[in-house]
Short mmCIF file of C-alpha atoms and ligand atoms in Angstrom, two decimals:
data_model
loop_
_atom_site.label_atom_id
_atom_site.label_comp_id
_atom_site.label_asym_id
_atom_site.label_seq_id
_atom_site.Cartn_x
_atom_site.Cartn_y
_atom_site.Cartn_z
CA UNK U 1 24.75 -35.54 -18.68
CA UNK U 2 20.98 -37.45 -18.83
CA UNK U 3 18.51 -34.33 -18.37
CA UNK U 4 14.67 -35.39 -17.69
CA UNK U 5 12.75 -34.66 -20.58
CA UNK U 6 11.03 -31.41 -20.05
CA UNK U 7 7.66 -29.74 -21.76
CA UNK U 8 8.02 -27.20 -24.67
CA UNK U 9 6.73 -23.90 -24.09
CA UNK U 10 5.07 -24.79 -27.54
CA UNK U 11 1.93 -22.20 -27.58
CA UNK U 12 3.25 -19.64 -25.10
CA UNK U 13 6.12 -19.44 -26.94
CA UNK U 14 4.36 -18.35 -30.07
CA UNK U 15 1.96 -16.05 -27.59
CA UNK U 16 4.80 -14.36 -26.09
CA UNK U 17 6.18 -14.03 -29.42
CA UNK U 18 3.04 -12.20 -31.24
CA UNK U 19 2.94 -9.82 -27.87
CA UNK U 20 -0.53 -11.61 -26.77
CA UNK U 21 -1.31 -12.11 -23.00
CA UNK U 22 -1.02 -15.15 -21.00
CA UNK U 23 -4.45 -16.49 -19.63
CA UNK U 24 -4.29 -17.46 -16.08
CA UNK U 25 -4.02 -21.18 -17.24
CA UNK U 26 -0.89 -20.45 -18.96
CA UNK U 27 0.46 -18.19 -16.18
CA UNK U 28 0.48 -21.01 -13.88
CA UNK U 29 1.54 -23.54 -16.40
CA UNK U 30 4.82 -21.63 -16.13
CA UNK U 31 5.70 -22.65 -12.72
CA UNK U 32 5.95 -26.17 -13.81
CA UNK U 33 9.47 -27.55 -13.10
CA UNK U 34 8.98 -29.84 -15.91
CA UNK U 35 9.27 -26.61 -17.85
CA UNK U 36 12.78 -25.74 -18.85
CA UNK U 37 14.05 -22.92 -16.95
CA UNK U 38 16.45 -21.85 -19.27
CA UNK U 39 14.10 -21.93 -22.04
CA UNK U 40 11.93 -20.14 -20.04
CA UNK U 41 14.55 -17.12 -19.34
CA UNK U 42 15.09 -16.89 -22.67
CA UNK U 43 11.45 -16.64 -23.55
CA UNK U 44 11.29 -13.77 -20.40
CA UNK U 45 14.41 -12.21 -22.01
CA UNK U 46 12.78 -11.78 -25.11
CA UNK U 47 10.16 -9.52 -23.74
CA UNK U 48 12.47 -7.72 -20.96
CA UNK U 49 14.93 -6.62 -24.20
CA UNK U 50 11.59 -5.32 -26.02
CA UNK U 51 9.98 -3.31 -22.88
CA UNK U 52 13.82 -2.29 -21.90
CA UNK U 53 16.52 -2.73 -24.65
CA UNK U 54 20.22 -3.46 -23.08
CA UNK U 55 19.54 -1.13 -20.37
CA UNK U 56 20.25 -2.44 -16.20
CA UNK U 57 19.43 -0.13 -14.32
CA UNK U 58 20.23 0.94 -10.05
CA UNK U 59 20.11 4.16 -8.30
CA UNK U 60 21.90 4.89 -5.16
CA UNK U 61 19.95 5.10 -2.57
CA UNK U 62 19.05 4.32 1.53
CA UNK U 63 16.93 2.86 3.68
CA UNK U 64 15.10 4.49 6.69
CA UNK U 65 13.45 2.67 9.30
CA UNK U 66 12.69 5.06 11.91
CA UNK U 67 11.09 2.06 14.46
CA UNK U 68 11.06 -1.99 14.42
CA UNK U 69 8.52 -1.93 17.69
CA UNK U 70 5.34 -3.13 16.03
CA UNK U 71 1.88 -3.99 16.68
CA UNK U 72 1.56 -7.23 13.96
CA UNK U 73 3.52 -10.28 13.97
CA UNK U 74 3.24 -11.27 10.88
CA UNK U 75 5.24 -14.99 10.93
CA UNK U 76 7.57 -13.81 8.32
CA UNK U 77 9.32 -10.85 9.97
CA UNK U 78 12.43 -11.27 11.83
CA UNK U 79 13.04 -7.12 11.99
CA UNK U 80 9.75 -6.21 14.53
CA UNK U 81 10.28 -5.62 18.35
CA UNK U 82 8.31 -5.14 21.15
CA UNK U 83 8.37 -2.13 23.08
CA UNK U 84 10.09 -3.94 26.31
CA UNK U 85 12.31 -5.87 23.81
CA UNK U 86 16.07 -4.89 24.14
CA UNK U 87 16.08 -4.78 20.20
CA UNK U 88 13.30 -2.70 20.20
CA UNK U 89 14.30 1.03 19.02
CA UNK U 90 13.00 4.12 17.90
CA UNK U 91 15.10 6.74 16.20
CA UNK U 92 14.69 10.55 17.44
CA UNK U 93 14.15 13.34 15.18
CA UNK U 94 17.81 14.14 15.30
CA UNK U 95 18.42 10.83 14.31
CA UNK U 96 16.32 11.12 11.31
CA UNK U 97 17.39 14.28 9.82
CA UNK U 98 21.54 12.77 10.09
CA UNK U 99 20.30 9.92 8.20
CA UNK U 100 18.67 12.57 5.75
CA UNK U 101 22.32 14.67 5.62
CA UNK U 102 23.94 11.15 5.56
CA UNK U 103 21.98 10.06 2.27
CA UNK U 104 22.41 13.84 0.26
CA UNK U 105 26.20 14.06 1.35
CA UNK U 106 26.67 10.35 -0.24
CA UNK U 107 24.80 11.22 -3.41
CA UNK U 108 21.54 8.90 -2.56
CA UNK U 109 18.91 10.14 -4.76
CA UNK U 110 16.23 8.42 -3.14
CA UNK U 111 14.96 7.48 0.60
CA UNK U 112 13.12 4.48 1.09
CA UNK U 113 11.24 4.59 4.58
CA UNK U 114 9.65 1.88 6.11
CA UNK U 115 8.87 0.81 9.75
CA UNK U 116 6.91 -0.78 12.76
CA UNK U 117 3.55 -0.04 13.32
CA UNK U 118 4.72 1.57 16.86
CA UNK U 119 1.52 1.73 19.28
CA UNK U 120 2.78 4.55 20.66
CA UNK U 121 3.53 7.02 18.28
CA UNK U 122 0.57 9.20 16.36
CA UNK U 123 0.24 9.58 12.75
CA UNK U 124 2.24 13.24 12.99
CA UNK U 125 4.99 11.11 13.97
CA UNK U 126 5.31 9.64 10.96
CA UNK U 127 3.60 12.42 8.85
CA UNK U 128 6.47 14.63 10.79
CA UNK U 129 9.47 12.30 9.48
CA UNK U 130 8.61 12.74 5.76
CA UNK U 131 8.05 16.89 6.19
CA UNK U 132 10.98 17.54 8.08
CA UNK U 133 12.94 15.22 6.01
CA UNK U 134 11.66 16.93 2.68
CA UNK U 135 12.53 20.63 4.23
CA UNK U 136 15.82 19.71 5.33
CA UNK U 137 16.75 17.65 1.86
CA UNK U 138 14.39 18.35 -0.67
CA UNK U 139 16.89 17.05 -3.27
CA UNK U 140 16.18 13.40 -1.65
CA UNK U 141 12.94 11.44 -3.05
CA UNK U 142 10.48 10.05 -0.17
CA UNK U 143 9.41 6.66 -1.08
CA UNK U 144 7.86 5.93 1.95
CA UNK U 145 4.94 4.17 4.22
CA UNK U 146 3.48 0.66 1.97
CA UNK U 147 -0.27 0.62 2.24
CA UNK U 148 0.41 -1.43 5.96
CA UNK U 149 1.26 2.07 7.41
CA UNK U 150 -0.98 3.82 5.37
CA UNK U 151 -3.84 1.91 6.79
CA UNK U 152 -2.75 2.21 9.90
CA UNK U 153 -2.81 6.05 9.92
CA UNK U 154 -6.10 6.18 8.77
CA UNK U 155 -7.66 3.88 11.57
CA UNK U 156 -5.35 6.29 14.05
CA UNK U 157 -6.73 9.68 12.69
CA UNK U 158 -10.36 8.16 11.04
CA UNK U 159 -9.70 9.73 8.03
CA UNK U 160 -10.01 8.75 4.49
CA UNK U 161 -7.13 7.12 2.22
CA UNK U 162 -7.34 10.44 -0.07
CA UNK U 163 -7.27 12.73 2.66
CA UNK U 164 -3.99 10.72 4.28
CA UNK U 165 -2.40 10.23 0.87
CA UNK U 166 -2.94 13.76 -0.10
CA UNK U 167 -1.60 15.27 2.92
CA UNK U 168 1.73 13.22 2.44
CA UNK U 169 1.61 14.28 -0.44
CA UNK U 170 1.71 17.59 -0.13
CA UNK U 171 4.34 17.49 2.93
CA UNK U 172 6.90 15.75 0.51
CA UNK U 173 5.67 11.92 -0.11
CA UNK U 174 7.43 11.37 -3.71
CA UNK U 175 5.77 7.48 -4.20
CA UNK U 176 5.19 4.19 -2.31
CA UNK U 177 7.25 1.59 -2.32
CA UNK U 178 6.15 -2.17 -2.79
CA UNK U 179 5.99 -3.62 0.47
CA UNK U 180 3.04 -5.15 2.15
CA UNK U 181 2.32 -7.22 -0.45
CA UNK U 182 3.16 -10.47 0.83
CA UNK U 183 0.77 -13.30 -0.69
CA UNK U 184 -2.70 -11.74 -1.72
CA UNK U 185 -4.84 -14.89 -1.48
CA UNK U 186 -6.42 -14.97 1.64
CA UNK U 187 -5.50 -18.58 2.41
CA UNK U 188 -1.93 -17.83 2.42
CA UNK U 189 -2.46 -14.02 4.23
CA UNK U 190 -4.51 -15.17 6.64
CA UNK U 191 -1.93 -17.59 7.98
CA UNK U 192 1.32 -15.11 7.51
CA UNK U 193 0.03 -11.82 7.94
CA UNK U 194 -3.72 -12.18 9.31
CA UNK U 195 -4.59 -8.95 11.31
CA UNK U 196 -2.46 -6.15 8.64
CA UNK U 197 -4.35 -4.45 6.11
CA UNK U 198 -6.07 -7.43 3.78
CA UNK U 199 -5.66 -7.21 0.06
CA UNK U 200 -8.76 -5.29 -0.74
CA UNK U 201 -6.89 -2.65 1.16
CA UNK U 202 -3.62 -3.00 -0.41
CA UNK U 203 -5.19 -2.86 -3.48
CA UNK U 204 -7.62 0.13 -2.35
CA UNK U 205 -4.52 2.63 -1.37
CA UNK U 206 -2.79 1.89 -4.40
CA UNK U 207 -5.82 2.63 -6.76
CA UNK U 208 -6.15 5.83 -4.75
CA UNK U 209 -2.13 6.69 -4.89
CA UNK U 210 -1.87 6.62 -8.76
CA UNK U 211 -5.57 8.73 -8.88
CA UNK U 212 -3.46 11.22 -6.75
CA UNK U 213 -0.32 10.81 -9.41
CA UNK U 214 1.70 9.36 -7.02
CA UNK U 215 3.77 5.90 -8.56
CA UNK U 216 4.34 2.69 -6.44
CA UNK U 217 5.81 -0.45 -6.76
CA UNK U 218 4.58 -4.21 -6.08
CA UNK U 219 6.02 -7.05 -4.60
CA UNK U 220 5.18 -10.59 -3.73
CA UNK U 221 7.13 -12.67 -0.85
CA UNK U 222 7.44 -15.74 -2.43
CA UNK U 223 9.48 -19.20 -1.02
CA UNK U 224 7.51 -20.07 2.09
CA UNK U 225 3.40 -21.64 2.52
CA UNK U 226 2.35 -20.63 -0.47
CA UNK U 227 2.04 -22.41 -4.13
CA UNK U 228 1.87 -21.75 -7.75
CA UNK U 229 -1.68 -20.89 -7.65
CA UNK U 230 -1.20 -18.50 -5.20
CA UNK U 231 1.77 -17.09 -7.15
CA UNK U 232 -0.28 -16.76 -9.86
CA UNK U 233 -3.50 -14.95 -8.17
CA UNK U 234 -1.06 -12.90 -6.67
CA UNK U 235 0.51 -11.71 -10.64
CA UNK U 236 -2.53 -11.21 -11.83
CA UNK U 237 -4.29 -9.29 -9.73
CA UNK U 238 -1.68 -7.05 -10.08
CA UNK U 239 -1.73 -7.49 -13.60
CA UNK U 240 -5.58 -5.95 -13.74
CA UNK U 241 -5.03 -2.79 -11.19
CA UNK U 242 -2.21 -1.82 -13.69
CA UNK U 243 -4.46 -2.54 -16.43
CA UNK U 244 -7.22 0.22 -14.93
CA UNK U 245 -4.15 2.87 -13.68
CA UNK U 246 -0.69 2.30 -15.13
CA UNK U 247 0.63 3.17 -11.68
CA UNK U 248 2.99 0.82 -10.66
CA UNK U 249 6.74 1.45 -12.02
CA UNK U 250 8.33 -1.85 -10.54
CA UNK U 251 7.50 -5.53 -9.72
CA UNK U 252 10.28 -6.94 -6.93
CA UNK U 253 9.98 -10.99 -6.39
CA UNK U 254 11.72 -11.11 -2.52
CA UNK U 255 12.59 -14.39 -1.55
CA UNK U 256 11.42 -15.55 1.71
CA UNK U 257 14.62 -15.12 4.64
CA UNK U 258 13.38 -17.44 7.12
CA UNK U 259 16.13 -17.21 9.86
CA UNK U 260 15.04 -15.57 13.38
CA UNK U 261 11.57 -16.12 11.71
CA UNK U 262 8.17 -18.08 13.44
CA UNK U 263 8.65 -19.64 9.45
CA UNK U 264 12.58 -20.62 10.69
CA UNK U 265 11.95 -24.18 8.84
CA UNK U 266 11.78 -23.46 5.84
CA UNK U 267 14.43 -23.61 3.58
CA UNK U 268 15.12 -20.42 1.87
CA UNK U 269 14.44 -20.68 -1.92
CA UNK U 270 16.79 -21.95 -4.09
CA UNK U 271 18.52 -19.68 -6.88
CA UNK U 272 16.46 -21.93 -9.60
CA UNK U 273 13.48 -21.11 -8.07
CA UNK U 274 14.22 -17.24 -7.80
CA UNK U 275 15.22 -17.23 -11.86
CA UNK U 276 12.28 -18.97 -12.43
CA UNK U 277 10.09 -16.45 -10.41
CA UNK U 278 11.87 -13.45 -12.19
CA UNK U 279 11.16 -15.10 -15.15
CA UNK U 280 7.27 -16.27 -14.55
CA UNK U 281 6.72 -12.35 -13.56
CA UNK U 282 8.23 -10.51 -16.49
CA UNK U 283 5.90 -12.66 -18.92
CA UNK U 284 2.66 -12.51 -16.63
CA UNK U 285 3.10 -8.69 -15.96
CA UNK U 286 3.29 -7.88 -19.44
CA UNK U 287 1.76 -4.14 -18.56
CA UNK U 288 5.07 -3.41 -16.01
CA UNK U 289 7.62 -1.69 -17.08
CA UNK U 290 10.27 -2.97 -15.11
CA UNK U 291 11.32 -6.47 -13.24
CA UNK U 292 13.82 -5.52 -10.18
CA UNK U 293 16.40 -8.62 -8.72
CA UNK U 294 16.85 -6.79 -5.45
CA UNK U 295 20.34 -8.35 -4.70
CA UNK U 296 20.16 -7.67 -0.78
CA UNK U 297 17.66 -10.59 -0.72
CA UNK U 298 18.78 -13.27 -4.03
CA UNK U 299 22.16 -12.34 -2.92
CA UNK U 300 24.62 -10.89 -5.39
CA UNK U 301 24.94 -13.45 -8.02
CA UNK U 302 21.50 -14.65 -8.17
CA UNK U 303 20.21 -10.81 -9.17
CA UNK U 304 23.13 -10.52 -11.31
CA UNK U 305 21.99 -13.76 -13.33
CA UNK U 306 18.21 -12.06 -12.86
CA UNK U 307 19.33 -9.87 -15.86
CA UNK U 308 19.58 -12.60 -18.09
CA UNK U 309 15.85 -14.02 -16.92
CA UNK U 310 13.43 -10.87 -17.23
CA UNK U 311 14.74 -8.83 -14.34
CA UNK U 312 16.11 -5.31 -15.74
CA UNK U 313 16.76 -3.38 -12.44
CA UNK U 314 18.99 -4.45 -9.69
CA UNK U 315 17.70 -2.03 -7.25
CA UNK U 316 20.01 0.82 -5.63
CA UNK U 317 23.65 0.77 -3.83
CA UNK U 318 21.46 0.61 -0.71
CA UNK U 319 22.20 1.85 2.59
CA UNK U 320 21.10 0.80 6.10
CA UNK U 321 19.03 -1.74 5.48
CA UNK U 322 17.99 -3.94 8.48
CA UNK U 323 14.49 -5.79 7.10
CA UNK U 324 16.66 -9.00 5.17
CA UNK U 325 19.79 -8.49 7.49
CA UNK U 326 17.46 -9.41 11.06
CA UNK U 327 16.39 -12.34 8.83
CA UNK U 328 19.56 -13.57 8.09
CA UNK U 329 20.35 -12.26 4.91
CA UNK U 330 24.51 -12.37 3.94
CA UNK U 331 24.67 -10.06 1.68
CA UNK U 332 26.84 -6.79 2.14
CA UNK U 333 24.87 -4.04 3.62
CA UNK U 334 25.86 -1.88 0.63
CA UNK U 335 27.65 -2.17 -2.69
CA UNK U 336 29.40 1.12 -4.90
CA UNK U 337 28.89 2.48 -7.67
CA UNK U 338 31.70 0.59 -9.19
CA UNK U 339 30.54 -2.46 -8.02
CA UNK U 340 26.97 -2.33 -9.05
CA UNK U 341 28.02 -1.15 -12.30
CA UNK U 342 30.21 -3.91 -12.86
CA UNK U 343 27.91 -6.39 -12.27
CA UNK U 344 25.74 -4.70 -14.74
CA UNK U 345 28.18 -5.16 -16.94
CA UNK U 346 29.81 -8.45 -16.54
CA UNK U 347 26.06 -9.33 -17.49
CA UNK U 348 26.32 -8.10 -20.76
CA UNK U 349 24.15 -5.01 -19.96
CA UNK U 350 24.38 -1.51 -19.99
CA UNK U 351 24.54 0.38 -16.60
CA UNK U 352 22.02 3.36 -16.19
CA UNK U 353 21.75 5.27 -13.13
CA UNK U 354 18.49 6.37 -12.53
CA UNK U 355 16.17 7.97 -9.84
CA UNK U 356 13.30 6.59 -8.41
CA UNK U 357 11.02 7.72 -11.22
CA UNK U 358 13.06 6.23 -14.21
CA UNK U 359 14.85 9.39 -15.29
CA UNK U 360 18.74 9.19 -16.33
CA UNK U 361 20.35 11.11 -13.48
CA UNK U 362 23.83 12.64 -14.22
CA UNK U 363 26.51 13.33 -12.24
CA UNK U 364 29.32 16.12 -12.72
CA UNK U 365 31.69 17.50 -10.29
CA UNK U 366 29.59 16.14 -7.38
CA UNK U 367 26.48 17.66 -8.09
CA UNK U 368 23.80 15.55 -10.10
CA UNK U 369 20.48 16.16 -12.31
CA UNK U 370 17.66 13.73 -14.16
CA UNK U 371 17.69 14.15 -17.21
CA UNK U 372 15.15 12.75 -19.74
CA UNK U 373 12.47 10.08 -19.20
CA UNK U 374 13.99 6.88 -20.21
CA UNK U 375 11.25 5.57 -22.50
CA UNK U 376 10.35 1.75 -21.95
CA UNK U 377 8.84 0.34 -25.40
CA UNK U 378 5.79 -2.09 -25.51
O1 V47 H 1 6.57 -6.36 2.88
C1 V47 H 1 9.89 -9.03 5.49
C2 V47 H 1 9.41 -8.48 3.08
C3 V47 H 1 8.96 -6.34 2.52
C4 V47 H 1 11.10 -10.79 5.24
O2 V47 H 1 9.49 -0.74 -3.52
C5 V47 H 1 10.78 -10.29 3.99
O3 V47 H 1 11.47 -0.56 -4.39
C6 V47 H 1 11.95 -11.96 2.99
O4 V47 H 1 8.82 -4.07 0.14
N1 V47 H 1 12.28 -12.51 4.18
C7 V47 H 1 9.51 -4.93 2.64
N2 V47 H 1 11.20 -10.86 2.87
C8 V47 H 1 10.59 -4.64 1.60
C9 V47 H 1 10.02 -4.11 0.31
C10 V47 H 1 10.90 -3.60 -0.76
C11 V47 H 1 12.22 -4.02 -0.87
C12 V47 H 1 13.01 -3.48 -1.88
C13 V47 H 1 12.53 -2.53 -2.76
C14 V47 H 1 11.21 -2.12 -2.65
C15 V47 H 1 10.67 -1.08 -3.57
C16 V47 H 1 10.38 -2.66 -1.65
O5 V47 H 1 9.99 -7.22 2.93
C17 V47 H 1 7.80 -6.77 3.35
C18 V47 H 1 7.92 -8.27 3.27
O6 V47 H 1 7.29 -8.76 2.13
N3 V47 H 1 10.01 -9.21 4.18
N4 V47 H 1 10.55 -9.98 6.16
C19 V47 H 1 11.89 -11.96 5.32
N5 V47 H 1 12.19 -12.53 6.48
#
């Protein structure tokens, strides 16, 4: 087979090498499709076997969201409702708590809770969800509420990030997870996303989590209106808050899902373009610790590949989730233990079950406990 002649990663190579940081000139270079992607995975693998040896990790975990009826319509979303919408739902307390039982009884170590911004519904409502859940199964970590929510509650109540953060806190938040993110430069955001929180804000309640010692994740949406530049902004702004804190655990790449969408279109992004984006973020976030393929959204073999092409997470076993599925994702709404571990390994990579904070959890006779800090190198 003829292959087009593509550019050498020539200086970046060498940088990458040496441990020196891309400039933003280089970081976008990367997105060239001139540039060999394979080349560029291995380059990508390099640093995600430095930061995280042979490791690949999951946890087992499940997702909690308690409404879809929401305020925004951001163009993206297929999982929002209106109130008068048939779809449109909002789980009871009851509800909530069996989810809670559901998740201890099936060995989740972590709850990730996300939802509408329902017009209806005061911050205790949501304050409420994470206390009770926390008193009835303390065992189970709260990642919970991105900075959209967060926001939200603080225009509801008038009260400061700190004071909201701080009182999750203290009624059983454990982190934040990544969502929210979307595409930071405002001439993508203001087209997908206008009227949610804007990125100073995003950026804002994360600075103020990891002051408060509570860890969060990132994402990006990536496949839809936006380019490399704005792929690129988008990295390395991240890239600088982690610089000043050191509070983000994970980066998670989710490719766009556009079906039921206002974006229904576009094409969903190709596999090549997801192992290119995996790759592209382990080498620009060189201050993250960890790269997650979340498989609900690449699908299973794309996230397996991941492994190969910076990505060193694969997510959880996941439970319940409804955000990808409304948007047409295929995937299976939840994989084993057995499963997720194989996949690990057919990679070449050693599975590690971990909780949300990157300890080893072990498991005997039903019962688990985390066990040391798994230490991430460079
Ligand atoms: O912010 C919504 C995205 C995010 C679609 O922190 C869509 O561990 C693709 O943040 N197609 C929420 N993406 C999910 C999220 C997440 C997922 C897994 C792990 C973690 C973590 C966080 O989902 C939203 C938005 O960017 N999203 N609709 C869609 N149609």
């Amino acid at each position: 087979m003829i292959r087009s002649v593509s550019k050498s990663l020539g200086p970046i190579r060498e940088k990458v090498e040496a441990g020196e940081r891309l400039s933003a000139a280089e970081a976008e270079s990367l997105w060239d499709e001139s540039i060999d992607l394979h080349e560029l995975g291995q380059l990508a693998n390099l640093v995600r076997e430095r930061k995280n040896g042979n490791r690949g990790y999951y946890n087992i975990n499940t997702h909690l969201n308690p409404t879809n009826i929401c305020i925004y319509r951001c163009t993206f979303c297929a999982f929002r409702a209106d109130l008068r919408e048939d779809r449109g739902y909002v789980m009871s307390d009851e509800q909530i708590l069996a989810r809670g039982r559901e998740a201890v009884e099936s060995g989740s170590t972590e709850m990730h809770i996300v939802g509408g911004l329902h017009h209806q519904k005061p911050y205790e409502w949501y304050r409420d969800i994470i206390a009770q859940l926390h008193e009835h199964c303390p065992s189970l970590h709260l990642k919970a509420w991105t900075p959209v929510e967060i926001n939200w509650f603080c225009h509801l109540t008038k009260r400061s990030i700190r004071d909201i953060l701080e009182e999750l806190k203290d009624v059983g938040l454990g982190s934040l997870p990544g969502g929210g993110a979307e595409i930071f430069h405002p001439e993508v955001r203001d087209k997908i996303c206008e009227h949610k929180a804007d990125t100073d804000e995003w950026f804002r309640i994360h600075r103020t989590a990891h002051e408060l010692g509570l860890r969060s994740n990132a994402t990006m949406l990536y496949g839809h209106i936006e380019n490399a530049y704005h792929r690129t902004d988008h990295l390395l702004r991240l890239r600088e808050l982690q610089d000043e804190t050191g509070g983000f655990q994970t980066f998670i790449p989710l490719a766009f899902h556009p079906e039921n969408t206002r974006l229904a279109e576009i094409g969903k992004p190709t596999a090549m373009m997801s192992l290119r984006t995996m790759a592209v973020s382990r080498l620009v976030l060189d201050n993250f610790d960890h790269i997650k393929a979340y498989w609900i959204m690449l699908g299973i073999g794309t996230a397996q590949a991941s492994l190969a092409y910076g990505a060193d997470d694969l997510d959880g076993t996941v439970r319940h989730e409804l955000i990808y599925h409304d948007a047409g994702a295929t995937t299976p709404e939840i994989l084993s233990v057995e499963h997720i571990e194989r996949l690990i390994r057919e990679a070449g990579r050693e599975p590690i079950e971990r909780d949300t904070l990157y300890r080893r959890v072990e498991r005997q006779d039903g019962q688990w406990k985390t066990g040391e800090q798994i230490v991430t190198a460079g």
